PDB file of C-alpha atoms in Angstrom:
ATOM      1  CA  PHE T   1      -1.563  -5.493 -23.205  1.00 83.00           C
ATOM      2  CA  VAL T   2      -5.059  -7.876 -22.885  1.00 90.00           C
ATOM      3  CA  PRO T   3      -4.237  -8.996 -19.788  1.00 89.00           C
ATOM      4  CA  VAL T   4      -4.150  -5.948 -18.359  1.00 89.00           C
ATOM      5  CA  THR T   5      -6.890  -4.089 -19.721  1.00 90.00           C
ATOM      6  CA  ALA T   6      -9.476  -6.859 -19.461  1.00 92.00           C
ATOM      7  CA  GLY T   7      -8.275  -6.397 -15.559  1.00 87.00           C
ATOM      8  CA  SER T   8      -8.316  -3.031 -15.264  1.00 88.00           C
ATOM      9  CA  GLY T   9     -11.910  -2.857 -17.678  1.00 88.00           C
ATOM     10  CA  ASN T  10     -13.052  -5.330 -15.854  1.00 89.00           C
ATOM     11  CA  PHE T  11     -12.752  -2.883 -12.074  1.00 84.00           C
ATOM     12  CA  LEU T  12     -13.477   0.225 -13.940  1.00 84.00           C
ATOM     13  CA  LEU T  13     -16.883  -1.473 -15.831  1.00 87.00           C
ATOM     14  CA  THR T  14     -17.921  -2.508 -12.104  1.00 85.00           C
ATOM     15  CA  MET T  15     -17.966   1.033 -11.505  1.00 82.00           C
ATOM     16  CA  LYS T  16     -20.857   1.901 -14.478  1.00 84.00           C
ATOM     17  CA  GLY T  17     -23.637   3.713 -13.046  1.00 83.00           C
ATOM     18  CA  LYS T  18     -21.698   4.134  -9.420  1.00 79.00           C
ATOM     19  CA  TRP T  19     -19.160   6.999 -10.222  1.00 78.00           C
ATOM     20  CA  SER T  20     -21.241   9.225  -7.374  1.00 80.00           C
ATOM     21  CA  SER T  21     -20.365   6.265  -4.801  1.00 82.00           C
ATOM     22  CA  ILE T  22     -16.707   7.816  -4.499  1.00 83.00           C
ATOM     23  CA  SER T  23     -17.579  10.303  -2.948  1.00 80.00           C
ATOM     24  CA  ARG T  24     -19.020   8.728  -0.027  1.00 84.00           C
ATOM     25  CA  SER T  25     -16.590   5.443   0.807  1.00 90.00           C
ATOM     26  CA  TYR T  26     -13.298   6.214   2.187  1.00 88.00           C
ATOM     27  CA  SER T  27     -11.969   3.137   0.433  1.00 93.00           C
ATOM     28  CA  LEU T  28     -13.104   3.385  -3.305  1.00 93.00           C
ATOM     29  CA  PRO T  29     -10.824   6.673  -4.330  1.00 94.00           C
ATOM     30  CA  PHE T  30      -7.524   4.445  -3.111  1.00 96.00           C
ATOM     31  CA  ILE T  31      -8.850   1.551  -4.718  1.00 94.00           C
ATOM     32  CA  LEU T  32      -9.663   3.323  -7.709  1.00 93.00           C
ATOM     33  CA  ILE T  33      -6.524   5.091  -7.941  1.00 95.00           C
ATOM     34  CA  GLY T  34      -4.578   1.818  -7.386  1.00 96.00           C
ATOM     35  CA  VAL T  35      -6.096  -0.069 -10.581  1.00 94.00           C
ATOM     36  CA  ILE T  36      -5.348   3.005 -12.774  1.00 94.00           C
ATOM     37  CA  PHE T  37      -1.746   2.827 -11.360  1.00 96.00           C
ATOM     38  CA  TYR T  38      -1.715  -0.841 -12.194  1.00 95.00           C
ATOM     39  CA  ALA T  39      -2.881  -0.237 -15.701  1.00 95.00           C
ATOM     40  CA  LEU T  40      -0.198   2.401 -16.488  1.00 95.00           C
ATOM     41  CA  VAL T  41       2.692   0.626 -14.648  1.00 95.00           C
ATOM     42  CA  SER T  42       2.128  -2.677 -16.907  1.00 94.00           C
ATOM     43  CA  TYR T  43       1.381  -0.732 -19.786  1.00 95.00           C
ATOM     44  CA  GLN T  44       5.292   1.071 -19.076  1.00 94.00           C
ATOM     45  CA  GLY T  45       6.560  -2.318 -18.419  1.00 92.00           C
ATOM     46  CA  THR T  46       5.571  -3.402 -22.013  1.00 92.00           C
ATOM     47  CA  PHE T  47       7.094  -0.646 -23.538  1.00 93.00           C
ATOM     48  CA  GLN T  48      10.062  -0.868 -21.489  1.00 93.00           C
ATOM     49  CA  ALA T  49      10.783  -4.605 -22.745  1.00 92.00           C
ATOM     50  CA  PHE T  50      11.050  -3.022 -26.630  1.00 94.00           C
ATOM     51  CA  ARG T  51      14.493  -2.795 -27.159  1.00 95.00           C
ATOM     52  CA  SER T  52      14.641   0.776 -28.363  1.00 95.00           C
ATOM     53  CA  LEU T  53      13.077   1.681 -25.156  1.00 94.00           C
ATOM     54  CA  ASN T  54      14.858  -0.285 -23.042  1.00 95.00           C
ATOM     55  CA  LYS T  55      17.855   1.002 -24.647  1.00 96.00           C
ATOM     56  CA  VAL T  56      17.291   4.655 -23.422  1.00 96.00           C
ATOM     57  CA  TRP T  57      15.371   3.720 -20.201  1.00 96.00           C
ATOM     58  CA  HIS T  58      17.951   1.094 -18.551  1.00 94.00           C
ATOM     59  CA  PHE T  59      19.670   2.089 -15.613  1.00 94.00           C
ATOM     60  CA  THR T  60      18.020   5.494 -15.703  1.00 96.00           C
ATOM     61  CA  ASN T  61      16.167   7.383 -13.054  1.00 97.00           C
ATOM     62  CA  TYR T  62      13.012   6.123 -15.092  1.00 97.00           C
ATOM     63  CA  GLY T  63      13.578   2.923 -14.177  1.00 95.00           C
ATOM     64  CA  ILE T  64      12.890   4.147 -10.295  1.00 95.00           C
ATOM     65  CA  ALA T  65      10.010   6.061 -11.324  1.00 97.00           C
ATOM     66  CA  HIS T  66       8.541   2.847 -12.766  1.00 96.00           C
ATOM     67  CA  SER T  67       8.966   0.680  -9.573  1.00 95.00           C
ATOM     68  CA  HIS T  68       7.613   3.533  -7.278  1.00 95.00           C
ATOM     69  CA  MET T  69       4.772   3.390  -9.655  1.00 96.00           C
ATOM     70  CA  SER T  70       4.433   0.071  -9.115  1.00 96.00           C
ATOM     71  CA  MET T  71       4.958  -0.623  -5.313  1.00 96.00           C
ATOM     72  CA  TYR T  72       3.335   3.079  -4.201  1.00 96.00           C
ATOM     73  CA  GLY T  73       0.737   3.962  -7.132  1.00 96.00           C
ATOM     74  CA  PHE T  74      -1.020   0.838  -7.316  1.00 96.00           C
ATOM     75  CA  VAL T  75       0.376  -1.659  -4.151  1.00 97.00           C
ATOM     76  CA  ALA T  76       0.357   1.093  -1.247  1.00 98.00           C
ATOM     77  CA  PHE T  77      -2.695   2.932  -2.804  1.00 98.00           C
ATOM     78  CA  ILE T  78      -4.855  -0.692  -2.929  1.00 97.00           C
ATOM     79  CA  VAL T  79      -3.490  -1.538   0.524  1.00 98.00           C
ATOM     80  CA  TRP T  80      -4.841   2.001   2.046  1.00 98.00           C
ATOM     81  CA  GLY T  81      -8.332   1.018   0.514  1.00 97.00           C
ATOM     82  CA  GLY T  82      -8.410  -2.186   2.232  1.00 96.00           C
ATOM     83  CA  VAL T  83      -7.236  -0.417   5.305  1.00 97.00           C
ATOM     84  CA  TYR T  84      -9.920   1.863   5.074  1.00 97.00           C
ATOM     85  CA  ALA T  85     -12.355  -0.614   4.774  1.00 95.00           C
ATOM     86  CA  LEU T  86     -12.060  -3.275   6.865  1.00 96.00           C
ATOM     87  CA  ILE T  87     -10.744  -1.151  10.360  1.00 95.00           C
ATOM     88  CA  PRO T  88     -14.115   0.769  10.535  1.00 95.00           C
ATOM     89  CA  ARG T  89     -16.009  -2.488  10.109  1.00 94.00           C
ATOM     90  CA  LEU T  90     -13.713  -4.537  12.531  1.00 93.00           C
ATOM     91  CA  THR T  91     -13.697  -1.276  14.923  1.00 94.00           C
ATOM     92  CA  GLY T  92     -16.771   0.247  14.711  1.00 93.00           C
ATOM     93  CA  LYS T  93     -15.109   3.810  14.709  1.00 95.00           C
ATOM     94  CA  GLU T  94     -14.653   5.969  11.532  1.00 94.00           C
ATOM     95  CA  PRO T  95     -11.991   8.037  10.358  1.00 95.00           C
ATOM     96  CA  PRO T  96     -12.274  11.464  10.286  1.00 95.00           C
ATOM     97  CA  GLN T  97     -13.080  12.466   6.614  1.00 94.00           C
ATOM     98  CA  LEU T  98     -11.114  15.370   6.129  1.00 96.00           C
ATOM     99  CA  THR T  99      -8.084  13.830   7.177  1.00 97.00           C
ATOM    100  CA  VAL T 100      -8.715  10.773   4.950  1.00 97.00           C
ATOM    101  CA  GLY T 101      -8.923  13.187   2.148  1.00 96.00           C
ATOM    102  CA  ALA T 102      -5.794  14.781   3.615  1.00 98.00           C
ATOM    103  CA  HIS T 103      -3.746  11.455   2.872  1.00 98.00           C
ATOM    104  CA  PHE T 104      -5.801  10.442  -0.364  1.00 98.00           C
ATOM    105  CA  TRP T 105      -4.288  14.002  -2.041  1.00 98.00           C
ATOM    106  CA  LEU T 106      -0.877  14.071  -0.197  1.00 98.00           C
ATOM    107  CA  ALA T 107      -0.418  10.709  -1.388  1.00 98.00           C
ATOM    108  CA  PHE T 108      -1.781  11.037  -4.749  1.00 98.00           C
ATOM    109  CA  ILE T 109      -0.424  14.587  -6.068  1.00 98.00           C
ATOM    110  CA  GLY T 110       3.126  13.634  -4.056  1.00 98.00           C
ATOM    111  CA  VAL T 111       3.473  10.273  -5.818  1.00 98.00           C
ATOM    112  CA  LEU T 112       2.553  11.913  -9.016  1.00 98.00           C
ATOM    113  CA  VAL T 113       5.058  15.017  -8.716  1.00 98.00           C
ATOM    114  CA  TYR T 114       7.886  12.500  -7.609  1.00 98.00           C
ATOM    115  CA  ASN T 115       7.211  10.423 -10.520  1.00 98.00           C
ATOM    116  CA  ILE T 116       6.644  12.217 -13.494  1.00 98.00           C
ATOM    117  CA  PRO T 117       9.763  14.473 -13.420  1.00 98.00           C
ATOM    118  CA  LEU T 118      11.671  10.934 -13.097  1.00 97.00           C
ATOM    119  CA  MET T 119       9.978   9.628 -16.218  1.00 97.00           C
ATOM    120  CA  ILE T 120      11.505  12.898 -18.059  1.00 98.00           C
ATOM    121  CA  GLY T 121      14.547  13.011 -16.607  1.00 97.00           C
ATOM    122  CA  GLY T 122      15.453   9.270 -16.756  1.00 97.00           C
ATOM    123  CA  THR T 123      14.163   9.950 -20.344  1.00 97.00           C
ATOM    124  CA  MET T 124      16.638  12.575 -20.702  1.00 97.00           C
ATOM    125  CA  GLN T 125      19.821  10.777 -19.368  1.00 97.00           C
ATOM    126  CA  GLY T 126      19.492   7.665 -21.415  1.00 97.00           C
ATOM    127  CA  LEU T 127      19.459   9.879 -24.269  1.00 97.00           C
ATOM    128  CA  SER T 128      22.743  11.650 -23.146  1.00 97.00           C
ATOM    129  CA  TRP T 129      24.369   8.792 -21.683  1.00 96.00           C
ATOM    130  CA  ILE T 130      23.576   7.627 -26.086  1.00 97.00           C
ATOM    131  CA  ALA T 131      25.089  10.493 -26.957  1.00 97.00           C
ATOM    132  CA  GLY T 132      28.262   9.544 -25.682  1.00 96.00           C
ATOM    133  CA  ASP T 133      27.856  12.648 -23.037  1.00 96.00           C
ATOM    134  CA  ALA T 134      30.302  11.833 -19.725  1.00 96.00           C
ATOM    135  CA  PHE T 135      28.516  10.569 -16.481  1.00 94.00           C
ATOM    136  CA  ILE T 136      28.482  13.919 -14.846  1.00 96.00           C
ATOM    137  CA  GLU T 137      26.708  16.000 -17.181  1.00 96.00           C
ATOM    138  CA  SER T 138      23.418  13.315 -16.829  1.00 94.00           C
ATOM    139  CA  VAL T 139      24.263  13.902 -12.548  1.00 95.00           C
ATOM    140  CA  THR T 140      23.972  17.756 -13.620  1.00 96.00           C
ATOM    141  CA  LEU T 141      21.190  17.328 -15.502  1.00 96.00           C
ATOM    142  CA  MET T 142      19.007  15.473 -13.627  1.00 97.00           C
ATOM    143  CA  GLU T 143      19.162  18.233 -10.311  1.00 97.00           C
ATOM    144  CA  PRO T 144      16.157  19.986 -10.915  1.00 97.00           C
ATOM    145  CA  TYR T 145      13.832  16.463 -11.352  1.00 98.00           C
ATOM    146  CA  TRP T 146      16.030  15.096  -7.947  1.00 97.00           C
ATOM    147  CA  VAL T 147      14.196  18.616  -6.536  1.00 98.00           C
ATOM    148  CA  TRP T 148      10.877  17.774  -7.684  1.00 98.00           C
ATOM    149  CA  ARG T 149      11.317  13.866  -6.452  1.00 98.00           C
ATOM    150  CA  ALA T 150      12.141  15.649  -3.189  1.00 98.00           C
ATOM    151  CA  VAL T 151       9.097  17.494  -3.062  1.00 98.00           C
ATOM    152  CA  GLY T 152       6.639  14.433  -4.255  1.00 98.00           C
ATOM    153  CA  GLY T 153       8.709  12.617  -1.608  1.00 98.00           C
ATOM    154  CA  THR T 154       7.976  15.168   1.393  1.00 98.00           C
ATOM    155  CA  MET T 155       4.371  15.106   0.210  1.00 98.00           C
ATOM    156  CA  MET T 156       4.184  11.073   0.274  1.00 98.00           C
ATOM    157  CA  PHE T 157       5.526  10.933   4.040  1.00 98.00           C
ATOM    158  CA  ILE T 158       3.380  13.826   5.272  1.00 98.00           C
ATOM    159  CA  SER T 159       0.363  11.543   3.782  1.00 98.00           C
ATOM    160  CA  HIS T 160       2.037   8.184   5.711  1.00 98.00           C
ATOM    161  CA  LEU T 161       1.399  10.560   9.148  1.00 98.00           C
ATOM    162  CA  VAL T 162      -1.539  11.440   8.304  1.00 98.00           C
ATOM    163  CA  PHE T 163      -2.461   7.813   7.391  1.00 98.00           C
ATOM    164  CA  SER T 164      -0.980   6.757  10.872  1.00 98.00           C
ATOM    165  CA  TYR T 165      -3.308   9.744  12.608  1.00 98.00           C
ATOM    166  CA  ASN T 166      -6.445   7.803  10.629  1.00 97.00           C
ATOM    167  CA  VAL T 167      -5.687   4.889  11.779  1.00 97.00           C
ATOM    168  CA  TRP T 168      -5.150   5.706  15.581  1.00 96.00           C
ATOM    169  CA  LYS T 169      -8.643   7.644  15.253  1.00 95.00           C
ATOM    170  CA  MET T 170     -10.047   3.916  14.050  1.00 95.00           C
ATOM    171  CA  ARG T 171      -8.221   2.297  17.050  1.00 93.00           C
ATOM    172  CA  PRO T 172     -10.559   0.332  19.124  1.00 89.00           C
ATOM    173  CA  ASP T 173     -11.752   1.239  22.759  1.00 82.00           C
ATOM    174  CA  THR T 174      -9.782  -0.864  24.283  1.00 76.00           C
ATOM    175  CA  TRP T 175      -6.465   0.060  23.467  1.00 65.00           C
ATOM    176  CA  GLY T 176      -4.527   1.872  25.569  1.00 62.00           C
ATOM    177  CA  LYS T 177      -6.603   0.120  28.830  1.00 67.00           C
ATOM    178  CA  LEU T 178      -4.989  -1.890  31.099  1.00 62.00           C
ATOM    179  CA  PRO T 179      -6.780  -5.100  31.227  1.00 63.00           C
ATOM    180  CA  GLU T 180      -8.859  -5.336  35.111  1.00 68.00           C
ATOM    181  CA  THR T 181      -7.097  -7.073  37.694  1.00 63.00           C
ATOM    182  CA  THR T 182      -8.619 -10.165  39.098  1.00 60.00           C
ATOM    183  CA  GLU T 183      -9.874  -8.615  42.144  1.00 60.00           C
ATOM    184  CA  THR T 184     -11.919  -6.144  40.261  1.00 55.00           C
ATOM    185  CA  GLN T 185     -13.187  -9.070  38.236  1.00 57.00           C
ATOM    186  CA  SER T 186     -14.331 -10.679  41.198  1.00 57.00           C
ATOM    187  CA  ASN T 187     -15.820  -7.479  42.809  1.00 57.00           C
TER     188      ASN T 187
END
Protein backbone atom coordinates (compact mmCIF):
# COMPACT_ATOMS: atom_id res chain seq x y z
CA PHE A 1 0.00 0.00 0.00
CA VAL A 2 2.78 2.45 0.85
CA PRO A 3 4.57 2.58 -2.55
CA VAL A 4 1.28 2.69 -4.46
CA THR A 5 -0.12 5.42 -2.25
CA ALA A 6 3.13 7.40 -2.43
CA GLY A 7 3.42 7.15 -6.22
CA SER A 8 -0.21 7.88 -6.97
CA GLY A 9 -0.39 10.56 -4.32
CA ASN A 10 2.71 12.22 -5.74
CA PHE A 11 1.09 12.53 -9.15
CA LEU A 12 -2.22 13.71 -7.76
CA LEU A 13 -0.49 16.28 -5.55
CA THR A 14 1.31 17.72 -8.59
CA MET A 15 -2.19 18.65 -9.76
CA LYS A 16 -2.79 20.77 -6.63
CA GLY A 17 -4.11 24.12 -7.76
CA LYS A 18 -4.04 23.05 -11.41
CA TRP A 19 -7.21 20.96 -11.72
CA SER A 20 -8.71 23.51 -14.11
CA SER A 21 -6.00 22.63 -16.65
CA ILE A 22 -7.68 19.26 -17.27
CA SER A 23 -10.36 20.89 -19.41
CA ARG A 24 -7.70 22.51 -21.62
CA SER A 25 -5.61 19.37 -22.20
CA TYR A 26 -6.07 16.44 -24.55
CA SER A 27 -3.69 14.18 -22.68
CA LEU A 28 -4.17 15.04 -19.01
CA PRO A 29 -7.61 13.41 -18.53
CA PHE A 30 -6.27 10.13 -19.94
CA ILE A 31 -3.16 10.23 -17.77
CA LEU A 32 -5.17 11.14 -14.67
CA ILE A 33 -7.55 8.20 -15.16
CA GLY A 34 -4.56 5.93 -15.86
CA VAL A 35 -2.97 6.91 -12.55
CA ILE A 36 -6.23 6.37 -10.68
CA PHE A 37 -6.63 2.93 -12.28
CA TYR A 38 -3.02 2.14 -11.36
CA ALA A 39 -3.81 2.80 -7.71
CA LEU A 40 -7.09 0.88 -7.79
CA VAL A 41 -5.59 -2.15 -9.51
CA SER A 42 -2.60 -2.20 -7.19
CA TYR A 43 -4.81 -2.07 -4.10
CA GLN A 44 -7.08 -4.69 -5.64
CA GLY A 45 -4.09 -6.97 -6.30
CA THR A 46 -3.03 -6.63 -2.68
CA PHE A 47 -6.48 -7.70 -1.52
CA GLN A 48 -6.44 -10.62 -3.95
CA ALA A 49 -3.30 -11.88 -2.22
CA PHE A 50 -5.22 -12.51 1.02
CA ARG A 51 -6.03 -16.19 1.21
CA SER A 52 -9.68 -15.66 2.14
CA LEU A 53 -10.33 -13.39 -0.86
CA ASN A 54 -8.17 -15.41 -3.23
CA LYS A 55 -10.27 -18.44 -2.37
CA VAL A 56 -13.36 -16.58 -3.65
CA TRP A 57 -11.88 -14.77 -6.67
CA HIS A 58 -9.29 -17.18 -8.10
CA PHE A 59 -10.25 -18.57 -11.56
CA THR A 60 -13.42 -16.45 -11.69
CA ASN A 61 -14.43 -13.54 -13.89
CA TYR A 62 -13.10 -11.27 -11.16
CA GLY A 63 -9.60 -12.04 -12.41
CA ILE A 64 -10.62 -11.07 -15.94
CA ALA A 65 -11.88 -7.73 -14.63
CA HIS A 66 -8.65 -7.19 -12.70
CA SER A 67 -6.47 -7.83 -15.75
CA HIS A 68 -8.58 -5.53 -17.93
CA MET A 69 -8.43 -2.79 -15.31
CA SER A 70 -4.63 -3.19 -15.35
CA MET A 71 -4.00 -3.29 -19.07
CA TYR A 72 -6.85 -1.12 -20.26
CA GLY A 73 -7.61 1.19 -17.37
CA PHE A 74 -3.98 1.83 -16.48
CA VAL A 75 -1.73 1.07 -19.47
CA ALA A 76 -3.99 2.03 -22.39
CA PHE A 77 -5.08 5.31 -20.80
CA ILE A 78 -1.46 6.28 -20.07
CA VAL A 79 -0.46 5.40 -23.66
CA TRP A 80 -3.38 7.40 -25.10
CA GLY A 81 -2.39 10.37 -22.96
CA GLY A 82 1.15 10.09 -24.30
CA VAL A 83 -0.05 9.88 -27.90
CA TYR A 84 -2.29 12.92 -27.49
CA ALA A 85 0.63 14.82 -25.94
CA LEU A 86 3.35 13.84 -28.43
CA ILE A 87 1.78 13.61 -31.89
CA PRO A 88 0.53 17.23 -31.97
CA ARG A 89 4.02 18.37 -30.95
CA LEU A 90 5.58 16.31 -33.75
CA THR A 91 3.11 17.16 -36.51
CA GLY A 92 1.78 20.55 -35.46
CA LYS A 93 -1.77 19.24 -35.89
CA GLU A 94 -4.34 19.05 -33.11
CA PRO A 95 -7.06 16.39 -32.98
CA PRO A 96 -10.71 17.49 -33.00
CA GLN A 97 -11.64 18.31 -29.41
CA LEU A 98 -15.10 16.73 -29.77
CA THR A 99 -13.74 13.37 -30.90
CA VAL A 100 -11.02 13.33 -28.22
CA GLY A 101 -13.81 13.81 -25.68
CA ALA A 102 -15.84 11.05 -27.34
CA HIS A 103 -12.80 8.76 -27.21
CA PHE A 104 -12.23 9.51 -23.54
CA TRP A 105 -15.81 9.04 -22.39
CA LEU A 106 -16.49 5.93 -24.50
CA ALA A 107 -13.30 4.29 -23.20
CA PHE A 108 -13.79 5.38 -19.58
CA ILE A 109 -17.47 4.49 -19.27
CA GLY A 110 -16.87 1.36 -21.35
CA VAL A 111 -14.14 0.05 -19.06
CA LEU A 112 -16.33 0.69 -16.00
CA VAL A 113 -19.37 -0.99 -17.59
CA TYR A 114 -17.10 -3.89 -18.56
CA ASN A 115 -15.32 -4.35 -15.24
CA ILE A 116 -17.79 -3.60 -12.45
CA PRO A 117 -20.28 -6.31 -13.49
CA LEU A 118 -17.43 -8.81 -13.91
CA MET A 119 -16.17 -8.06 -10.41
CA ILE A 120 -19.65 -8.48 -8.93
CA GLY A 121 -20.42 -11.57 -11.00
CA GLY A 122 -16.98 -13.06 -10.35
CA THR A 123 -17.49 -12.68 -6.60
CA MET A 124 -20.87 -14.39 -6.85
CA GLN A 125 -19.36 -17.06 -9.09
CA GLY A 126 -16.63 -17.84 -6.54
CA LEU A 127 -19.13 -17.93 -3.68
CA SER A 128 -21.31 -20.38 -5.65
CA TRP A 129 -18.31 -22.67 -6.13
CA ILE A 130 -17.49 -22.50 -2.42
CA ALA A 131 -21.13 -23.34 -1.65
CA GLY A 132 -20.72 -26.49 -3.74
CA ASP A 133 -23.14 -25.50 -6.52
CA ALA A 134 -22.76 -27.22 -9.87
CA PHE A 135 -20.44 -25.47 -12.31
CA ILE A 136 -23.28 -24.88 -14.77
CA GLU A 137 -25.04 -22.85 -12.07
CA SER A 138 -22.11 -20.43 -12.04
CA VAL A 139 -22.33 -20.15 -15.83
CA THR A 140 -26.05 -19.34 -15.67
CA LEU A 141 -25.35 -16.91 -12.84
CA MET A 142 -22.84 -15.01 -15.03
CA GLU A 143 -25.16 -14.48 -18.04
CA PRO A 144 -26.43 -10.96 -17.13
CA TYR A 145 -22.91 -9.87 -16.18
CA TRP A 146 -21.57 -11.05 -19.53
CA VAL A 147 -24.24 -8.96 -21.26
CA TRP A 148 -22.87 -5.87 -19.50
CA ARG A 149 -19.36 -7.01 -20.39
CA ALA A 150 -20.43 -7.04 -24.05
CA VAL A 151 -21.96 -3.55 -23.76
CA GLY A 152 -18.80 -2.16 -22.14
CA GLY A 153 -16.56 -3.98 -24.61
CA THR A 154 -18.53 -2.52 -27.52
CA MET A 155 -18.10 0.97 -26.10
CA MET A 156 -14.38 0.33 -25.71
CA PHE A 157 -14.13 -0.92 -29.31
CA ILE A 158 -15.94 2.16 -30.63
CA SER A 159 -13.52 4.32 -28.64
CA HIS A 160 -10.64 2.62 -30.50
CA LEU A 161 -12.21 3.57 -33.82
CA VAL A 162 -12.54 7.16 -32.63
CA PHE A 163 -8.91 7.10 -31.45
CA SER A 164 -7.83 5.87 -34.90
CA TYR A 165 -9.71 8.75 -36.48
CA ASN A 166 -8.02 11.20 -34.10
CA VAL A 167 -4.57 9.84 -34.97
CA TRP A 168 -5.46 10.14 -38.66
CA LYS A 169 -6.44 13.80 -38.14
CA MET A 170 -3.07 14.47 -36.47
CA ARG A 171 -1.05 12.85 -39.28
CA PRO A 172 1.74 14.85 -40.90
CA ASP A 173 0.95 16.58 -44.19
CA THR A 174 3.42 14.31 -45.99
CA TRP A 175 1.35 11.16 -45.38
CA GLY A 176 -0.37 10.03 -48.55
CA LYS A 177 1.71 12.23 -50.87
CA LEU A 178 3.89 10.68 -53.53
CA PRO A 179 7.58 11.48 -53.32
CA GLU A 180 8.87 13.90 -55.92
CA THR A 181 10.55 12.30 -58.94
CA THR A 182 14.05 13.29 -60.00
CA GLU A 183 12.66 15.16 -63.03
CA THR A 184 10.55 17.45 -60.89
CA GLN A 185 13.37 17.96 -58.44
CA SER A 186 15.81 19.10 -61.16
CA ASN A 187 13.32 21.59 -62.65
